[in-house]
Coordinates of C-alpha atoms in Angstrom, one line a residue:
X18 CA 0.0 0.0 0.0
X19 CA 1.9 3.1 -1.2
X20 CA -0.9 5.5 -0.6
X21 CA -1.7 5.6 3.2
X22 CA -2.3 9.1 4.6
X23 CA 1.4 9.5 5.2
X24 CA 2.4 8.1 1.8
X25 CA 6.0 7.3 0.7
X26 CA 8.7 9.1 -1.2
X27 CA 7.6 7.8 -4.6
X28 CA 4.1 9.3 -4.0
X29 CA 5.5 12.8 -3.3
X30 CA 8.1 12.7 -6.1
X31 CA 5.3 11.9 -8.6
X32 CA 2.6 14.2 -7.1
X33 CA 4.9 17.2 -6.8
X34 CA 5.8 17.0 -10.4
X35 CA 2.2 16.6 -11.5
X36 CA 1.0 19.5 -9.3
X37 CA 3.6 21.8 -10.9
X38 CA 2.2 20.8 -14.4
X39 CA -1.4 21.3 -13.2
X40 CA -0.6 24.6 -11.6
X41 CA 1.2 25.9 -14.7
X42 CA -1.7 24.8 -17.0
X43 CA -4.4 26.4 -14.7
X44 CA -2.4 29.6 -14.5
X45 CA -2.0 29.7 -18.3
X46 CA -5.7 29.0 -19.0
X47 CA -6.8 31.5 -16.4
X48 CA -4.7 34.3 -17.8
X49 CA -5.8 33.4 -21.4
X50 CA -9.5 33.5 -20.5
X51 CA -9.3 36.7 -18.5
X52 CA -6.8 38.3 -20.9
X53 CA -9.4 37.9 -23.7
X54 CA -11.5 40.5 -21.9
X55 CA -8.9 43.3 -22.1
X56 CA -5.4 44.3 -21.1
X57 CA -5.9 46.6 -18.1
X58 CA -4.1 45.6 -14.8
X59 CA -6.7 43.8 -12.7
X60 CA -7.0 41.3 -10.0
X61 CA -9.3 38.3 -9.8
X62 CA -10.9 37.6 -6.4
X63 CA -11.8 34.0 -5.9
X64 CA -13.6 34.5 -2.6
X65 CA -17.0 35.7 -1.6
X66 CA -15.6 38.6 0.4
X67 CA -15.0 42.2 -0.8
X68 CA -11.3 42.8 -0.1
X69 CA -9.5 46.1 0.4
X70 CA -5.8 45.3 -0.3
X71 CA -2.6 46.5 -1.7
X72 CA -1.0 44.2 -4.3
X73 CA 2.3 44.3 -6.2
X74 CA 2.0 44.0 -10.0
X75 CA 5.0 44.3 -12.3
X76 CA 7.2 45.9 -9.6
X77 CA 4.6 48.5 -8.6
X78 CA 2.2 48.7 -5.7
X79 CA -1.5 49.2 -6.4
X80 CA -4.6 49.6 -4.3
X81 CA -7.8 47.7 -5.0
X82 CA -11.3 47.1 -3.6
X83 CA -11.7 43.6 -5.1
X84 CA -15.3 42.5 -5.5
X85 CA -16.2 38.8 -5.0
X86 CA -15.8 36.4 -7.9
X87 CA -15.0 39.2 -10.2
X88 CA -12.1 41.0 -11.9
X89 CA -11.4 44.5 -10.5
X90 CA -9.1 47.2 -12.0
X91 CA -6.1 48.2 -10.0
X92 CA -5.6 51.8 -9.2
X93 CA -2.5 53.8 -8.2
X94 CA -2.7 54.8 -4.5
X95 CA -3.5 58.5 -4.0
X96 CA -2.4 58.6 -0.4
X97 CA 1.0 57.8 1.2
X98 CA 1.3 54.4 2.8
X99 CA 0.7 54.2 6.5
X100 CA 3.4 51.5 6.9
X101 CA 6.4 52.4 9.1
X102 CA 9.5 50.7 10.6
X103 CA 11.5 51.8 13.7
X104 CA 14.2 49.3 14.5
X105 CA 12.5 46.0 15.5
X106 CA 9.0 47.6 15.6
X107 CA 6.9 48.0 12.4
X108 CA 3.3 48.4 11.5
X109 CA 0.5 50.2 9.6
X110 CA -2.7 52.0 10.5
X111 CA -4.3 48.7 11.8
X112 CA -1.6 46.7 13.6
X113 CA 1.9 47.1 15.1
X114 CA 4.4 44.3 15.7
X115 CA 7.7 44.1 17.6
X116 CA 10.3 41.3 17.1
X117 CA 13.3 40.4 19.2
X118 CA 16.8 40.0 17.9
X119 CA 16.4 36.2 18.1
X120 CA 13.4 36.3 15.7
X121 CA 10.6 35.7 18.2
X122 CA 7.6 38.0 18.1
X123 CA 7.3 40.0 21.3
X124 CA 4.2 42.0 20.6
X125 CA 1.2 42.3 18.2
X126 CA -1.1 45.2 19.0
X127 CA -4.5 45.8 17.4
X128 CA -4.5 49.6 17.0
X129 CA -8.2 50.0 17.0
X130 CA -8.8 48.3 20.3
X131 CA -5.3 48.9 21.7
X132 CA -5.3 45.2 22.7
X133 CA -2.0 43.2 23.0
X134 CA -2.3 39.8 21.3
X135 CA 0.6 38.0 23.0
X136 CA 1.2 37.3 26.7
X137 CA 4.9 36.4 26.1
X138 CA 7.4 36.1 23.1
X139 CA 6.1 33.6 20.5
X140 CA 7.0 32.0 17.2
X141 CA 10.4 30.5 18.0
X142 CA 11.4 27.5 15.9
X143 CA 11.7 24.5 18.3
X144 CA 13.1 21.1 17.4
X145 CA 12.0 18.0 19.4
X146 CA 13.2 14.4 19.4
X147 CA 10.7 12.4 17.4
X148 CA 11.2 8.6 17.4
X149 CA 7.7 7.6 16.4
X150 CA 6.5 6.7 12.9
X151 CA 4.6 8.6 10.3
X152 CA 1.3 7.9 12.0
X153 CA 2.1 8.6 15.7
X154 CA 4.7 10.3 17.9
X155 CA 5.3 10.0 21.6
X156 CA 2.7 12.0 23.4
X157 CA 5.1 13.2 26.0
X158 CA 7.7 14.5 23.5
X159 CA 7.8 17.9 25.2
X160 CA 9.2 16.5 28.4
X161 CA 12.7 15.9 26.8
X162 CA 12.9 19.6 26.0
X163 CA 13.5 21.4 22.7
X164 CA 16.4 22.7 20.8
X165 CA 16.1 25.9 18.8
X166 CA 17.2 27.2 15.4
X167 CA 19.8 29.9 16.0
X168 CA 19.7 33.3 14.2
X169 CA 22.6 33.9 11.8
X170 CA 21.5 37.2 10.4
X171 CA 18.8 39.9 10.7
X172 CA 17.7 42.4 8.0
X173 CA 15.0 45.0 8.4
X174 CA 13.3 46.0 5.1
X175 CA 10.9 48.6 3.8
X176 CA 9.3 47.9 0.5
X177 CA 6.7 50.7 0.5
X178 CA 3.4 49.0 1.2
X179 CA 5.2 46.1 3.0
X180 CA 7.6 46.4 5.9
X181 CA 9.2 44.0 8.3
X182 CA 12.3 42.0 9.3
X183 CA 13.9 39.0 7.6
X184 CA 15.9 36.5 9.7
X185 CA 18.1 33.5 8.7
X186 CA 18.7 30.6 11.0
X187 CA 20.6 27.3 11.3
X188 CA 20.1 24.1 13.2
X189 CA 22.1 20.9 12.6
X190 CA 22.2 20.4 8.8
X191 CA 19.1 22.6 8.2
X192 CA 18.8 26.3 7.3
X193 CA 15.7 28.5 7.6
X194 CA 14.6 32.0 6.5
X195 CA 11.8 33.8 8.3
X196 CA 10.2 37.0 7.1
X197 CA 7.9 38.8 9.6
X198 CA 5.9 41.6 7.9
X199 CA 2.8 43.8 7.7
X200 CA 1.3 45.1 4.5
X201 CA -0.8 48.2 3.9
X202 CA -4.6 47.7 4.7
X203 CA -4.0 44.3 6.3
X204 CA -4.5 43.6 10.1
X205 CA -2.3 40.5 9.9
X206 CA 1.2 40.1 11.0
X207 CA 2.5 37.7 8.4
X208 CA 5.3 35.1 8.8
X209 CA 6.7 33.6 5.6
X210 CA 9.1 30.6 6.1
X211 CA 11.5 29.0 3.6
X212 CA 13.4 26.0 5.1
X213 CA 15.8 23.4 3.8
X214 CA 15.0 20.6 6.3
X215 CA 17.7 17.9 6.6
X216 CA 17.1 16.3 10.0
X217 CA 16.4 12.7 11.0
X218 CA 13.8 11.7 13.7
X219 CA 13.2 15.3 14.6
X220 CA 10.0 17.4 14.7
X221 CA 9.8 21.2 14.1
X222 CA 7.1 23.2 15.8
X223 CA 6.4 26.9 16.6
X224 CA 4.4 28.0 19.7
X225 CA 2.2 31.1 20.1
X226 CA 0.9 32.3 23.5
X227 CA -2.2 34.5 23.0
X228 CA -3.1 37.0 25.7
X229 CA -6.6 35.4 26.0
X230 CA -8.2 33.7 29.0
X231 CA -10.1 30.7 27.8
X232 CA -10.1 26.9 28.1
X233 CA -11.4 26.4 24.6
X234 CA -9.9 26.8 21.2
X235 CA -11.9 27.0 18.0
X236 CA -10.6 25.1 15.0
X237 CA -11.5 25.6 11.3
X238 CA -12.6 22.5 9.5
X239 CA -14.4 21.9 6.2
X240 CA -17.7 23.7 6.1
X241 CA -17.5 25.0 9.7
X242 CA -15.5 24.7 12.9
X243 CA -15.1 22.6 16.0
X244 CA -14.1 23.5 19.5
X245 CA -11.4 21.7 21.5
X246 CA -10.6 21.9 25.2
X247 CA -7.2 23.3 26.2
X248 CA -7.2 21.4 29.5
X249 CA -6.3 17.9 30.6
X250 CA -9.1 17.3 33.1
X251 CA -10.0 13.8 31.9
X252 CA -8.9 11.0 29.6
X253 CA -10.8 12.4 26.6
X254 CA -9.1 15.8 26.9
X255 CA -5.7 14.3 27.5
X256 CA -6.1 12.2 24.4
X257 CA -6.4 15.4 22.4
X258 CA -2.7 16.1 22.8
X259 CA -2.6 16.7 19.0
X260 CA -5.6 17.8 17.0
X261 CA -6.3 18.9 13.4
X262 CA -7.5 22.1 11.9
X263 CA -7.6 23.7 8.5
X264 CA -7.2 27.4 7.8
X265 CA -7.1 28.8 11.3
X266 CA -7.2 28.2 15.1
X267 CA -8.6 30.8 17.4
X268 CA -8.7 31.7 21.1
X269 CA -11.4 34.2 21.9
X270 CA -13.0 36.1 24.8
X271 CA -16.3 38.0 24.4
X272 CA -14.7 41.2 23.3
X273 CA -11.7 40.0 21.3
X274 CA -9.4 37.2 20.4
X275 CA -6.3 35.9 18.6
X276 CA -6.3 33.7 15.5
X277 CA -3.4 31.8 14.0
X278 CA -4.0 31.6 10.3
X279 CA -2.0 29.3 8.0
X280 CA -1.8 28.2 4.4
X281 CA -1.2 24.5 4.7
X282 CA -0.3 23.2 8.2
X283 CA -2.9 21.0 9.9
X284 CA -1.5 19.6 13.2
X285 CA -1.8 21.5 16.5
X286 CA -1.2 21.1 20.2
X287 CA -3.8 23.3 22.0
X288 CA -3.1 23.1 25.7
X289 CA -2.4 25.4 28.6
X290 CA -3.1 28.6 26.7
X291 CA -0.6 27.7 23.9
X292 CA -1.2 27.2 20.2
X293 CA 1.6 25.0 19.1
X294 CA 1.7 24.4 15.3
X295 CA 3.3 21.4 13.8
X296 CA 5.6 22.4 10.9
X297 CA 7.8 19.5 9.8
X298 CA 8.9 15.9 10.8
X299 CA 11.6 13.6 9.6
X300 CA 10.5 10.0 10.2
X301 CA 12.2 6.9 8.7
X302 CA 9.0 4.8 8.2
X303 CA 7.3 4.3 5.9
X304 CA 9.2 7.0 4.0
X305 CA 12.9 7.0 4.8
X306 CA 13.4 10.7 3.9
X307 CA 10.1 12.2 5.2
X308 CA 9.9 15.9 4.7
X309 CA 13.6 16.3 3.9
X310 CA 14.3 19.0 1.4
X311 CA 13.0 22.5 0.6
X312 CA 9.7 23.8 2.0
X313 CA 7.9 27.1 1.9
X314 CA 4.8 28.0 4.0
X315 CA 3.2 30.9 5.6
X316 CA 1.1 31.8 8.6
X317 CA -0.2 34.9 10.3
X318 CA -1.2 36.3 13.7
X319 CA -4.6 38.1 13.7
X320 CA -5.6 40.1 16.8
X321 CA -9.3 40.7 16.2
X322 CA -12.2 42.4 18.0
X323 CA -15.2 40.5 19.2
X324 CA -15.6 36.7 19.7
X325 CA -14.6 34.4 16.9
X326 CA -18.1 34.0 15.4
X327 CA -18.8 37.7 15.5
X328 CA -15.4 38.5 13.8
X329 CA -14.0 38.3 10.3
X330 CA -11.5 35.6 11.1
X331 CA -13.0 33.3 8.4
X332 CA -12.8 36.1 5.8
X333 CA -9.2 36.9 6.7
X334 CA -8.3 33.2 6.4
X335 CA -9.9 32.8 3.0
X336 CA -8.0 35.9 1.7
X337 CA -4.8 34.4 3.1
X338 CA -5.5 31.1 1.3
X339 CA -6.7 32.6 -1.9
X340 CA -4.4 35.6 -2.8
X341 CA -5.7 38.1 -5.3
X342 CA -4.5 37.0 -8.8
X343 CA -3.0 39.8 -10.9
X344 CA -3.9 39.6 -14.5
X345 CA -4.2 41.8 -17.6
X346 CA -7.9 41.8 -18.2
X347 CA -10.9 44.1 -17.9
X348 CA -13.2 44.9 -15.0
X349 CA -16.2 42.6 -14.6
X350 CA -19.3 42.3 -12.4
X351 CA -19.4 39.6 -9.7
X352 CA -20.5 36.2 -10.8
X353 CA -22.0 35.6 -7.4
X354 CA -22.1 37.6 -4.1
X355 CA -23.6 37.6 -0.6
X356 CA -24.4 40.5 1.6
X357 CA -23.6 38.5 4.8
X358 CA -19.9 37.6 5.3
X359 CA -20.9 34.6 7.4
X360 CA -22.7 33.0 4.5
X361 CA -19.6 31.9 2.6
X362 CA -19.6 31.0 -1.1
X363 CA -17.1 28.2 -0.8
X364 CA -17.3 26.6 -4.2
X365 CA -18.3 27.7 -7.7
X366 CA -18.3 25.1 -10.5
X367 CA -19.9 24.2 -13.8
X368 CA -23.2 22.4 -13.4
X369 CA -23.1 18.6 -13.7
X370 CA -25.4 18.6 -16.7
X371 CA -23.4 21.4 -18.4
X372 CA -26.3 23.9 -18.1
X373 CA -25.2 27.0 -16.0
X374 CA -23.1 26.6 -12.9
X375 CA -23.5 25.5 -9.3
X376 CA -22.4 27.1 -6.1
X377 CA -22.1 25.7 -2.6
X378 CA -22.6 28.1 0.4
X379 CA -22.5 27.5 4.1
X380 CA -23.1 29.4 7.3
X381 CA -19.7 29.6 9.1
X382 CA -21.3 30.1 12.6
X383 CA -23.3 27.8 14.9
X384 CA -26.2 30.3 14.8
X385 CA -28.9 30.9 12.2
X386 CA -28.1 33.7 9.8
X387 CA -29.8 35.3 6.8
X388 CA -28.3 36.6 3.6
X389 CA -29.2 38.0 0.2
X390 CA -27.5 36.2 -2.6
X391 CA -27.0 38.0 -6.0
X392 CA -26.0 36.1 -9.2
X393 CA -25.8 36.5 -12.9
X394 CA -28.8 34.4 -13.7
X395 CA -31.9 32.6 -12.3
X396 CA -31.2 30.8 -9.1
X397 CA -32.7 27.5 -7.7
X398 CA -31.9 25.7 -4.5
X399 CA -31.0 22.1 -5.1
X400 CA -29.8 19.1 -3.2
X401 CA -26.0 18.3 -3.1
X402 CA -26.4 16.3 -6.3
X403 CA -27.9 19.4 -8.0
X404 CA -31.3 17.8 -8.4
X405 CA -34.8 18.7 -7.2
X406 CA -34.5 22.4 -7.6
X407 CA -36.9 25.1 -6.2
X408 CA -36.8 28.7 -7.3
X409 CA -35.4 31.3 -5.0
X410 CA -35.1 35.1 -5.1
X411 CA -31.8 34.8 -3.2
X412 CA -33.1 35.5 0.2
X413 CA -31.8 32.6 2.3
X414 CA -31.8 31.7 6.0
X415 CA -29.2 29.1 7.0
X416 CA -29.1 27.1 10.3
X417 CA -25.8 26.8 12.1
X418 CA -23.1 25.4 9.8
X419 CA -25.8 24.5 7.2
X420 CA -24.7 23.9 3.6
X421 CA -26.8 25.0 0.6
X422 CA -26.3 24.3 -3.1
X423 CA -27.5 26.8 -5.6
X424 CA -27.9 26.3 -9.4
X425 CA -27.6 29.4 -11.6
X426 CA -28.7 29.4 -15.2

């Protein structure tokens, strides 16, 4: 069996090569289709959220209010950027961050609320002994202590709409580059990591310590979220020494919280007020060179107002996962949109019978919500197989985490 969840080297060698081909073909077709509309600098927004962002296109920064599922023309900013950098402190009009000389993040402040996101320095790269296999690791791995990547250089940078600090590190045979930054109009403190991982029977993690009092963390999953206890009060809680999550993990109080958003890391330890994210391993079974080689991944700290379900954590995570695509095209109207950000248009696809297209929406909260859906065409509500449609004017009420399929012709 060469295709367990962990897979083996041959699987990754073949799949990585195929993904590169698929990505290149999708990119080429997307640019060709959108380029047929015009040649003006635009972005395509493949989310259901209107996004106010600054993007870099052909070595120049542009501002854009990108409408959902549409192309929007880029405009040259008319105001000076609010980004600034003073030594190890940098920020914009929404957030300010401070990093230490060892690369840890000392402070993240939401400027609107004045709230500090971290109770102690966070984000160090910690290496643990890991003598398990690809399916399991020793639950008490933390008791043996952790080694750390050591900083070899530090370089502040100011790129106009983006400012921050870039660090390089070394541990054993491995090297790592971390870029901590903020960008104009974004409330996120972003961490971009490039690592050449060459260790054996080691596990790389990074820990964040939100300044939030709660015994529960909320984890993003497909079509919703699930809550996990951060205590070890019984055998069930103790068994959750490692849990999974998709785009984000959040710790919240009633009036604010902290989310750790990522673009492709799914293992977490959520205990004792700490969000520990699992980055890399290096097992010898069933794949003798597990994770060895070059990796690039990103994550971000978001200090938000209100509780998680009253915030825009999900919208920020979708934007992080689906960056605006810069293309030469023309401005177009949204294919589909919603007036309630908690009714998320997750998927848009051609209809199974080739007539029109289908969209799947869901309520990203556990509470009932209502929304007005607008689309280019007549809408019907169908089942998940796109059958048994009933007409709708787009006014929908969804129960907690409910999924709805629309057909648009």
